[in-house]
């Protein structure tokens, strides 16, 4: 499964970069395949391990805040691995034709 999520504390200073960095660190330290862009962090793995990482990332982002916003999108597809790379490669192949 691939989960793309965005997490942000509410009611804090204008910049959320420190909180987002704490969440991204949790994801990167998990050892699961992941990517971060300007809007979302995507992580790939089995249901329980991915959801555990998301939970810990939300907790990390929420340190010092009483409220956290989480947006999450999941692609749940059994038997697929390396989807973070293969899905992008498939689109790139289509664009090159």
Short mmCIF file of C-alpha atoms in Angstrom, two decimals:
data_model
loop_
_atom_site.label_atom_id
_atom_site.label_comp_id
_atom_site.label_asym_id
_atom_site.label_seq_id
_atom_site.Cartn_x
_atom_site.Cartn_y
_atom_site.Cartn_z
CA UNK A 1 0.00 0.00 0.00
CA UNK A 2 1.04 3.56 -0.62
CA UNK A 3 -0.13 6.34 1.66
CA UNK A 4 0.29 10.00 0.80
CA UNK A 5 -0.28 12.28 3.74
CA UNK A 6 0.10 15.84 4.88
CA UNK A 7 0.21 16.79 8.53
CA UNK A 8 0.30 20.22 10.13
CA UNK A 9 -0.19 21.57 13.62
CA UNK A 10 -2.94 24.15 14.02
CA UNK A 11 -2.77 27.31 16.09
CA UNK A 12 1.01 27.74 15.86
CA UNK A 13 3.31 30.27 14.27
CA UNK A 14 3.04 31.02 10.57
CA UNK A 15 5.78 28.55 9.55
CA UNK A 16 5.03 24.88 10.04
CA UNK A 17 8.41 23.77 8.66
CA UNK A 18 9.82 22.64 12.04
CA UNK A 19 6.74 20.50 12.75
CA UNK A 20 6.69 19.04 9.24
CA UNK A 21 10.41 18.28 9.50
CA UNK A 22 9.77 16.29 12.69
CA UNK A 23 7.09 14.26 10.87
CA UNK A 24 9.30 13.66 7.82
CA UNK A 25 12.14 12.53 10.07
CA UNK A 26 9.86 9.85 11.55
CA UNK A 27 9.03 8.65 8.04
CA UNK A 28 12.64 8.61 6.88
CA UNK A 29 13.82 6.87 10.03
CA UNK A 30 11.18 4.15 9.51
CA UNK A 31 13.21 2.53 6.74
CA UNK A 32 10.12 2.26 4.52
CA UNK A 33 10.30 3.55 0.94
CA UNK A 34 9.20 7.19 0.97
CA UNK A 35 9.18 10.48 -0.91
CA UNK A 36 8.47 14.01 0.22
CA UNK A 37 7.41 16.87 -2.03
CA UNK A 38 6.00 20.34 -1.41
CA UNK A 39 2.54 19.07 -0.47
CA UNK A 40 2.69 15.44 0.69
CA UNK A 41 4.90 12.71 2.03
CA UNK A 42 4.30 9.26 0.53
CA UNK A 43 5.28 6.05 2.28
CA UNK A 44 4.97 2.46 1.06
CA UNK A 45 4.63 -0.79 2.98
CA UNK A 46 2.18 -3.09 4.68
CA UNK A 47 -0.97 -1.66 6.30
CA UNK A 48 0.12 -1.92 9.95
CA UNK A 49 3.64 -0.61 9.43
CA UNK A 50 2.52 2.32 7.25
CA UNK A 51 -0.26 3.33 9.63
CA UNK A 52 2.14 3.12 12.58
CA UNK A 53 4.52 5.50 10.78
CA UNK A 54 1.68 7.91 9.98
CA UNK A 55 0.54 7.86 13.61
CA UNK A 56 4.04 8.57 14.90
CA UNK A 57 4.53 11.32 12.30
CA UNK A 58 1.29 12.99 13.41
CA UNK A 59 2.42 12.81 17.03
CA UNK A 60 5.80 14.31 16.12
CA UNK A 61 4.25 17.15 14.12
CA UNK A 62 1.83 17.87 16.93
CA UNK A 63 4.44 18.32 19.65
CA UNK A 64 3.56 21.57 21.43
CA UNK A 65 0.18 21.90 19.72
CA UNK A 66 -3.22 20.85 20.98
CA UNK A 67 -4.60 20.32 17.46
CA UNK A 68 -3.26 18.68 14.30
CA UNK A 69 -4.65 18.49 10.77
CA UNK A 70 -4.08 15.27 8.79
CA UNK A 71 -4.92 14.70 5.13
CA UNK A 72 -4.41 11.12 3.96
CA UNK A 73 -4.88 9.28 0.68
CA UNK A 74 -4.19 5.55 0.33
CA UNK A 75 -3.68 3.20 -2.62
CA UNK A 76 -4.41 -0.25 -1.23
CA UNK A 77 -3.39 -2.84 -3.79
CA UNK A 78 -2.28 -6.32 -2.81
CA UNK A 79 0.74 -7.84 -4.47
CA UNK A 80 2.26 -4.57 -5.64
CA UNK A 81 5.68 -3.56 -4.37
CA UNK A 82 7.87 -0.65 -5.39
CA UNK A 83 4.79 1.31 -6.42
CA UNK A 84 6.42 4.60 -5.52
CA UNK A 85 8.83 4.08 -8.40
CA UNK A 86 6.92 1.89 -10.85
CA UNK A 87 3.82 4.12 -11.00
CA UNK A 88 5.92 7.15 -11.90
CA UNK A 89 7.95 5.16 -14.42
CA UNK A 90 4.75 4.03 -16.16
CA UNK A 91 3.62 7.63 -16.59
CA UNK A 92 7.07 8.68 -17.84
CA UNK A 93 7.00 5.88 -20.43
CA UNK A 94 3.65 7.15 -21.68
CA UNK A 95 4.99 10.69 -21.93
CA UNK A 96 8.05 9.61 -23.91
CA UNK A 97 6.00 7.87 -26.62
#
